[in-house]
Short mmCIF file of C-alpha atoms in Angstrom, two decimals:
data_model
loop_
_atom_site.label_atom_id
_atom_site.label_comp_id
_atom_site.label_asym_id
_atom_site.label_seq_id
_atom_site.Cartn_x
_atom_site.Cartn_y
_atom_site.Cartn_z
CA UNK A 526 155.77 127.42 121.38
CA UNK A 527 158.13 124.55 121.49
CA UNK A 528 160.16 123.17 123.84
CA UNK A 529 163.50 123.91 121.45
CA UNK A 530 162.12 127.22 120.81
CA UNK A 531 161.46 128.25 124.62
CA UNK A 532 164.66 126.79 124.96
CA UNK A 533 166.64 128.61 122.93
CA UNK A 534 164.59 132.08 123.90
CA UNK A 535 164.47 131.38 127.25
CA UNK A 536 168.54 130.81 127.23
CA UNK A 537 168.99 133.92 124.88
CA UNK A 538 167.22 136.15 127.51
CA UNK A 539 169.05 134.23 130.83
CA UNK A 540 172.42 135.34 128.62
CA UNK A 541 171.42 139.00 128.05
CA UNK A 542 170.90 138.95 132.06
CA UNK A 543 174.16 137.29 132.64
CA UNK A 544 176.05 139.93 130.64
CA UNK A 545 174.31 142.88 131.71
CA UNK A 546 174.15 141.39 135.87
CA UNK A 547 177.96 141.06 135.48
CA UNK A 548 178.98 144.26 134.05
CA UNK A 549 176.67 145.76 136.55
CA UNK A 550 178.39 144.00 139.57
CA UNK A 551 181.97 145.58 138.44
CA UNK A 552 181.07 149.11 140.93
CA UNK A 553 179.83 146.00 143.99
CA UNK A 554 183.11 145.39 145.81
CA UNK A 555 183.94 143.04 148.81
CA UNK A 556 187.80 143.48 149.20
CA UNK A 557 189.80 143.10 145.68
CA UNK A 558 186.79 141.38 143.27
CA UNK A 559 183.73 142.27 142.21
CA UNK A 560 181.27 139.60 144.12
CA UNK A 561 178.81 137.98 140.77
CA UNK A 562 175.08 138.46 140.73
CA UNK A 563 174.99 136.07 137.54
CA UNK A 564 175.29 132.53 139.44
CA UNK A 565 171.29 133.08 139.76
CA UNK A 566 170.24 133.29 136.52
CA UNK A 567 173.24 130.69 135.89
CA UNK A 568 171.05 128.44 138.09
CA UNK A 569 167.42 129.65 136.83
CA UNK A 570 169.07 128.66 133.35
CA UNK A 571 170.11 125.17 134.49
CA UNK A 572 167.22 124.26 136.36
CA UNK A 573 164.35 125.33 133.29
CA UNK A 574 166.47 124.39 130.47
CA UNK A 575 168.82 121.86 131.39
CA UNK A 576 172.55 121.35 132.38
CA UNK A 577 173.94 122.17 128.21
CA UNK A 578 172.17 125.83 129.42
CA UNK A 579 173.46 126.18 132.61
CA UNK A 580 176.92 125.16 130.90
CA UNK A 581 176.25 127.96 128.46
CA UNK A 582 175.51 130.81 130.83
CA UNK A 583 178.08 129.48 133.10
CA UNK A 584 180.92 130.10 129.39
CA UNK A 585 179.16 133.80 129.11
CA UNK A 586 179.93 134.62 132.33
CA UNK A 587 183.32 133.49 132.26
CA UNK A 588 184.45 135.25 129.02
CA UNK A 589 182.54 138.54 130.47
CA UNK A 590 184.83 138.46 133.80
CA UNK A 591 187.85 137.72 131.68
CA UNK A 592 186.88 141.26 129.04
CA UNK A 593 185.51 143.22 132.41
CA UNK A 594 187.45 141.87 135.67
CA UNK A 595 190.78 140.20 135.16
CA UNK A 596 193.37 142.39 134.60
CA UNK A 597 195.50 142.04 137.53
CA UNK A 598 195.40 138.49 136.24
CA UNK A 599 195.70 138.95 132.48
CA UNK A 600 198.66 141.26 133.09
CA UNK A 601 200.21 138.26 134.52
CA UNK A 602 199.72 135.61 132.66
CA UNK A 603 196.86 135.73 129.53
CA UNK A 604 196.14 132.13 128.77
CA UNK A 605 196.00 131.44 132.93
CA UNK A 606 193.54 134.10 133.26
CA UNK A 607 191.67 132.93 130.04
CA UNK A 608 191.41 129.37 131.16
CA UNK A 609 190.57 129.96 134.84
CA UNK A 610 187.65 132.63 134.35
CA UNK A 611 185.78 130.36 131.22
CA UNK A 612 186.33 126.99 133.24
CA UNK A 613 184.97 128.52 136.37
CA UNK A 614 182.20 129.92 135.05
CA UNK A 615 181.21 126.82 133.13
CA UNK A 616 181.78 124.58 135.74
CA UNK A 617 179.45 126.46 138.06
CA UNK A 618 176.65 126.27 135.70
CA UNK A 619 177.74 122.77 134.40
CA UNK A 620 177.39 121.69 138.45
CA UNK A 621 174.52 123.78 139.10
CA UNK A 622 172.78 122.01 136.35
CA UNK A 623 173.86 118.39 137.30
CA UNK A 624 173.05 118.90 141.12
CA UNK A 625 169.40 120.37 139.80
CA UNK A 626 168.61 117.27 137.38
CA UNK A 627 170.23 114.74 140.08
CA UNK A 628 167.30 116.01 143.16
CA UNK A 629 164.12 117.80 140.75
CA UNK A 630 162.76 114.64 140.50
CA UNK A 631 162.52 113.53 144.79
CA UNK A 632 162.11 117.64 145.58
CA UNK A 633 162.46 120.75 143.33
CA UNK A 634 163.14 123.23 146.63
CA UNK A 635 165.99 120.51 147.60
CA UNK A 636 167.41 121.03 143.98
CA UNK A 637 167.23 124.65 143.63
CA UNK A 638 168.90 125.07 147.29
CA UNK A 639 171.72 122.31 146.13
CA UNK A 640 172.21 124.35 142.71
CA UNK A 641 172.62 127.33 144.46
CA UNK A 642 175.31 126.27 146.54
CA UNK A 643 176.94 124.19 144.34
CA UNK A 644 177.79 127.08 141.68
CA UNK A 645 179.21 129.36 143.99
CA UNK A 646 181.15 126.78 145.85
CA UNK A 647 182.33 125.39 142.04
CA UNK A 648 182.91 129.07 140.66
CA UNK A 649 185.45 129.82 144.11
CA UNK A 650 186.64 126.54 144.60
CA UNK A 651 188.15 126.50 140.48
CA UNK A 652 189.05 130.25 140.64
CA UNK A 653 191.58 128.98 144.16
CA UNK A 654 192.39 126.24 141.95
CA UNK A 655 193.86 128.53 139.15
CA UNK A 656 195.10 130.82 141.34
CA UNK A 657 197.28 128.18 142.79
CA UNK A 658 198.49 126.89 139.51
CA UNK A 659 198.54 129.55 137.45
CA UNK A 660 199.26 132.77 139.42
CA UNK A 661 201.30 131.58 142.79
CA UNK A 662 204.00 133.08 142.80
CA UNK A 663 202.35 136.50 141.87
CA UNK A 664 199.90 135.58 145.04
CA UNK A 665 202.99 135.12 146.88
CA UNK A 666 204.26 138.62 146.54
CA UNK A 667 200.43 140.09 147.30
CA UNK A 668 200.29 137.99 150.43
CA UNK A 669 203.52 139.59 151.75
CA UNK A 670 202.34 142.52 151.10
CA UNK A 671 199.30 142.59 152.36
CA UNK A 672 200.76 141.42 155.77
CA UNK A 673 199.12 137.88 155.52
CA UNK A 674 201.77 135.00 156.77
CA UNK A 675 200.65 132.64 153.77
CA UNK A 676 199.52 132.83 149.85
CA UNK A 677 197.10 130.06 150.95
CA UNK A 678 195.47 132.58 154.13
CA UNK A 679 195.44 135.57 151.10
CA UNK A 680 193.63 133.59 148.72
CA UNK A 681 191.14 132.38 150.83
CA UNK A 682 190.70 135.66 153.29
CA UNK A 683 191.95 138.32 151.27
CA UNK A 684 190.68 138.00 147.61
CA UNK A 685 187.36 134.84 147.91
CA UNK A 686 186.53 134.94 151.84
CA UNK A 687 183.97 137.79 152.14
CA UNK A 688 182.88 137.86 148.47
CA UNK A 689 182.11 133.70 148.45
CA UNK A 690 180.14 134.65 151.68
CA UNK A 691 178.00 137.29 150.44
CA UNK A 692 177.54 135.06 146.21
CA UNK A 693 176.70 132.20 148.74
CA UNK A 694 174.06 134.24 150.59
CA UNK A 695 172.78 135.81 147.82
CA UNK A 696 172.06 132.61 145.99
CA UNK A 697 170.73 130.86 148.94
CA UNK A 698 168.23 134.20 149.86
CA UNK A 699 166.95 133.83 146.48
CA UNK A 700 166.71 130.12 146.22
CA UNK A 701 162.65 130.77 147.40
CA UNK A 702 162.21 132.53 144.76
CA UNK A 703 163.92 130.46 142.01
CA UNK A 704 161.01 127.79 143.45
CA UNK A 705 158.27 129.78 142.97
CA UNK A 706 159.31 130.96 139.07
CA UNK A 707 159.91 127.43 138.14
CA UNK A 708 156.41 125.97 140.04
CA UNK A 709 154.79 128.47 137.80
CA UNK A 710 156.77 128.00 134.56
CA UNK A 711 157.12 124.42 134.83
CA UNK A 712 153.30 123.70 135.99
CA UNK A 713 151.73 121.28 133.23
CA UNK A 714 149.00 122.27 130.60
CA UNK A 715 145.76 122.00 132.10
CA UNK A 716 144.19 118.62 129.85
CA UNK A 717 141.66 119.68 127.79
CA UNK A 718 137.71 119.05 128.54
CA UNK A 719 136.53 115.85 126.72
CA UNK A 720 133.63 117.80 124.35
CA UNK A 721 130.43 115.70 124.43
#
Protein backbone atom coordinates (compact mmCIF):
# COMPACT_ATOMS: atom_id res chain seq x y z
CA UNK A 1 0.00 0.00 0.00
CA UNK A 2 0.98 3.55 -0.53
CA UNK A 3 1.80 6.16 1.47
CA UNK A 4 -1.41 8.37 -0.02
CA UNK A 5 -3.44 5.37 0.32
CA UNK A 6 -2.50 4.51 4.11
CA UNK A 7 -2.96 8.02 4.39
CA UNK A 8 -6.15 8.52 3.42
CA UNK A 9 -7.35 4.97 5.20
CA UNK A 10 -5.54 5.50 8.05
CA UNK A 11 -7.28 9.21 8.43
CA UNK A 12 -10.75 7.71 7.36
CA UNK A 13 -10.56 5.20 10.32
CA UNK A 14 -8.87 8.02 13.01
CA UNK A 15 -12.31 10.05 11.82
CA UNK A 16 -14.78 7.17 12.39
CA UNK A 17 -13.01 7.06 16.02
CA UNK A 18 -13.27 10.72 16.47
CA UNK A 19 -17.02 10.71 15.78
CA UNK A 20 -17.97 7.72 17.53
CA UNK A 21 -15.23 8.70 20.86
CA UNK A 22 -17.16 12.03 20.93
CA UNK A 23 -20.67 11.03 20.85
CA UNK A 24 -19.67 8.45 23.34
CA UNK A 25 -18.15 11.07 25.80
CA UNK A 26 -21.67 13.11 25.80
CA UNK A 27 -22.99 10.60 29.19
CA UNK A 28 -18.85 11.49 30.79
CA UNK A 29 -19.47 14.68 32.75
CA UNK A 30 -17.03 16.88 34.86
CA UNK A 31 -19.29 19.89 35.92
CA UNK A 32 -21.34 21.51 32.80
CA UNK A 33 -19.29 19.77 29.55
CA UNK A 34 -18.72 16.66 28.43
CA UNK A 35 -14.68 16.21 28.94
CA UNK A 36 -13.34 14.80 24.92
CA UNK A 37 -11.73 11.43 24.51
CA UNK A 38 -11.01 12.43 20.72
CA UNK A 39 -7.78 14.76 21.33
CA UNK A 40 -5.95 11.15 21.24
CA UNK A 41 -6.73 9.92 18.15
CA UNK A 42 -6.56 13.80 17.11
CA UNK A 43 -2.87 13.37 18.08
CA UNK A 44 -2.32 9.59 16.80
CA UNK A 45 -3.71 11.27 13.46
CA UNK A 46 -1.18 14.12 13.48
CA UNK A 47 1.73 12.34 14.49
CA UNK A 48 1.33 9.15 11.59
CA UNK A 49 -0.10 11.23 8.96
CA UNK A 50 0.91 14.64 9.29
CA UNK A 51 -0.33 18.09 10.58
CA UNK A 52 -3.20 18.51 7.17
CA UNK A 53 -4.62 15.11 9.29
CA UNK A 54 -4.42 16.23 12.56
CA UNK A 55 -6.12 19.55 11.12
CA UNK A 56 -8.77 17.28 9.70
CA UNK A 57 -9.70 15.27 12.78
CA UNK A 58 -9.24 18.31 14.80
CA UNK A 59 -12.57 20.07 11.97
CA UNK A 60 -14.55 16.55 12.72
CA UNK A 61 -14.43 16.97 16.10
CA UNK A 62 -15.39 20.42 16.14
CA UNK A 63 -18.52 20.16 13.89
CA UNK A 64 -19.49 16.87 16.08
CA UNK A 65 -19.44 19.06 19.47
CA UNK A 66 -21.25 21.83 17.69
CA UNK A 67 -24.40 18.90 16.29
CA UNK A 68 -23.95 16.92 19.90
CA UNK A 69 -22.77 19.51 22.75
CA UNK A 70 -23.46 23.16 22.19
CA UNK A 71 -26.72 24.08 22.78
CA UNK A 72 -26.52 26.26 25.69
CA UNK A 73 -24.22 28.03 23.27
CA UNK A 74 -26.09 27.75 19.98
CA UNK A 75 -29.22 29.00 21.75
CA UNK A 76 -27.24 32.04 22.29
CA UNK A 77 -25.63 32.95 19.59
CA UNK A 78 -25.32 30.28 16.31
CA UNK A 79 -22.47 31.59 14.27
CA UNK A 80 -20.35 32.16 17.88
CA UNK A 81 -20.95 28.67 18.75
CA UNK A 82 -20.23 27.52 15.08
CA UNK A 83 -16.96 29.34 14.88
CA UNK A 84 -15.64 28.58 18.37
CA UNK A 85 -16.29 24.65 18.41
CA UNK A 86 -14.69 24.10 14.46
CA UNK A 87 -11.68 26.55 15.27
CA UNK A 88 -10.99 24.81 18.51
CA UNK A 89 -11.06 21.64 17.35
CA UNK A 90 -8.85 22.37 14.37
CA UNK A 91 -6.51 24.26 16.12
CA UNK A 92 -5.85 21.46 18.58
CA UNK A 93 -5.08 19.05 15.92
CA UNK A 94 -3.45 21.79 13.68
CA UNK A 95 -0.97 22.38 17.02
CA UNK A 96 -0.80 18.89 17.93
CA UNK A 97 0.48 18.21 14.51
CA UNK A 98 3.01 21.16 14.32
CA UNK A 99 4.45 20.48 17.94
CA UNK A 100 4.80 16.54 16.68
CA UNK A 101 6.71 17.41 13.27
CA UNK A 102 8.75 20.34 15.15
CA UNK A 103 10.46 17.42 18.02
CA UNK A 104 9.92 13.62 15.93
CA UNK A 105 12.96 14.20 14.44
CA UNK A 106 15.49 14.92 18.00
CA UNK A 107 12.86 12.37 20.08
CA UNK A 108 9.48 10.81 19.10
CA UNK A 109 8.42 10.25 23.10
CA UNK A 110 9.32 14.18 23.49
CA UNK A 111 6.86 14.82 20.51
CA UNK A 112 4.06 12.66 21.39
CA UNK A 113 4.18 14.09 25.17
CA UNK A 114 4.36 17.86 23.56
CA UNK A 115 1.30 16.91 21.14
CA UNK A 116 -0.56 15.75 23.84
CA UNK A 117 -0.43 18.72 25.80
CA UNK A 118 -0.51 21.06 23.28
CA UNK A 119 -4.13 19.99 21.92
CA UNK A 120 -5.80 20.09 25.05
CA UNK A 121 -4.19 23.26 26.17
CA UNK A 122 -5.14 24.73 22.33
CA UNK A 123 -8.75 23.10 22.39
CA UNK A 124 -9.44 25.04 26.21
CA UNK A 125 -7.39 27.87 25.72
CA UNK A 126 -9.66 28.86 22.09
CA UNK A 127 -12.94 27.57 23.65
CA UNK A 128 -12.05 30.63 26.85
CA UNK A 129 -11.19 32.64 23.98
CA UNK A 130 -14.74 32.41 22.37
CA UNK A 131 -16.35 32.35 25.36
CA UNK A 132 -14.97 35.71 26.12
CA UNK A 133 -15.82 37.19 22.81
CA UNK A 134 -18.62 35.63 21.81
CA UNK A 135 -20.76 34.61 24.84
CA UNK A 136 -19.72 37.20 27.86
CA UNK A 137 -22.31 38.63 28.76
CA UNK A 138 -24.37 35.31 28.83
CA UNK A 139 -21.21 34.00 31.10
CA UNK A 140 -21.85 36.96 33.11
CA UNK A 141 -25.31 36.08 34.16
CA UNK A 142 -24.12 32.13 34.82
CA UNK A 143 -21.31 33.39 37.00
CA UNK A 144 -23.78 35.30 39.22
CA UNK A 145 -25.63 32.66 39.45
CA UNK A 146 -23.60 30.19 40.21
CA UNK A 147 -22.25 32.29 43.19
CA UNK A 148 -18.75 32.84 41.51
CA UNK A 149 -17.52 36.72 42.09
CA UNK A 150 -16.21 36.87 38.33
CA UNK A 151 -17.17 35.53 34.59
CA UNK A 152 -13.36 35.12 34.32
CA UNK A 153 -13.26 32.61 37.90
CA UNK A 154 -16.63 30.72 36.10
CA UNK A 155 -15.01 30.14 32.95
CA UNK A 156 -12.00 28.87 34.15
CA UNK A 157 -13.38 26.88 37.48
CA UNK A 158 -16.81 26.32 36.69
CA UNK A 159 -17.22 25.18 32.99
CA UNK A 160 -12.92 24.16 31.72
CA UNK A 161 -11.13 23.70 35.28
CA UNK A 162 -11.83 20.02 36.17
CA UNK A 163 -12.64 18.81 32.63
CA UNK A 164 -9.05 20.45 31.08
CA UNK A 165 -7.55 18.51 34.13
CA UNK A 166 -8.88 15.20 33.56
CA UNK A 167 -8.45 15.73 28.81
CA UNK A 168 -4.91 16.79 30.06
CA UNK A 169 -4.39 13.60 32.10
CA UNK A 170 -5.91 11.48 29.87
CA UNK A 171 -3.74 12.49 26.97
CA UNK A 172 -0.63 12.56 28.93
CA UNK A 173 -1.52 8.71 30.57
CA UNK A 174 -1.77 7.60 27.11
CA UNK A 175 1.09 9.42 25.58
CA UNK A 176 3.20 5.76 26.31
CA UNK A 177 1.13 4.24 24.39
CA UNK A 178 0.80 6.60 21.38
CA UNK A 179 4.92 5.74 21.39
CA UNK A 180 4.68 2.34 21.23
CA UNK A 181 1.81 2.28 18.15
CA UNK A 182 3.86 4.64 16.18
CA UNK A 183 7.52 2.67 16.94
CA UNK A 184 5.67 -0.21 15.48
CA UNK A 185 3.80 1.46 12.60
CA UNK A 186 6.45 3.73 11.68
CA UNK A 187 9.45 1.03 11.96
CA UNK A 188 11.15 0.85 8.35
CA UNK A 189 10.89 -2.16 5.85
CA UNK A 190 13.37 -4.61 6.69
CA UNK A 191 15.98 -4.23 3.22
CA UNK A 192 15.77 -7.06 1.30
CA UNK A 193 18.63 -9.95 1.22
CA UNK A 194 21.05 -9.31 -1.73
CA UNK A 195 20.24 -12.97 -3.69
CA UNK A 196 23.59 -14.48 -4.79
Amino acid sequence: MNTKTRTLVGTGILTAIVIVLQSVALAIRFGTFSITLVLIPIVVGAALYGIKAGAWLGFVFGVVVTATDAGAFLAINVPGTVATCILKGMLAGLAAGLVYKLLENKNRWVAVISAAVVAPVVNTGIFLLGCRIFFFPTINEWAAGAGFESAGQYMIFGLVGLNFVVEAVINIALSSIIVRVLNIIKKPAPKAEAQG
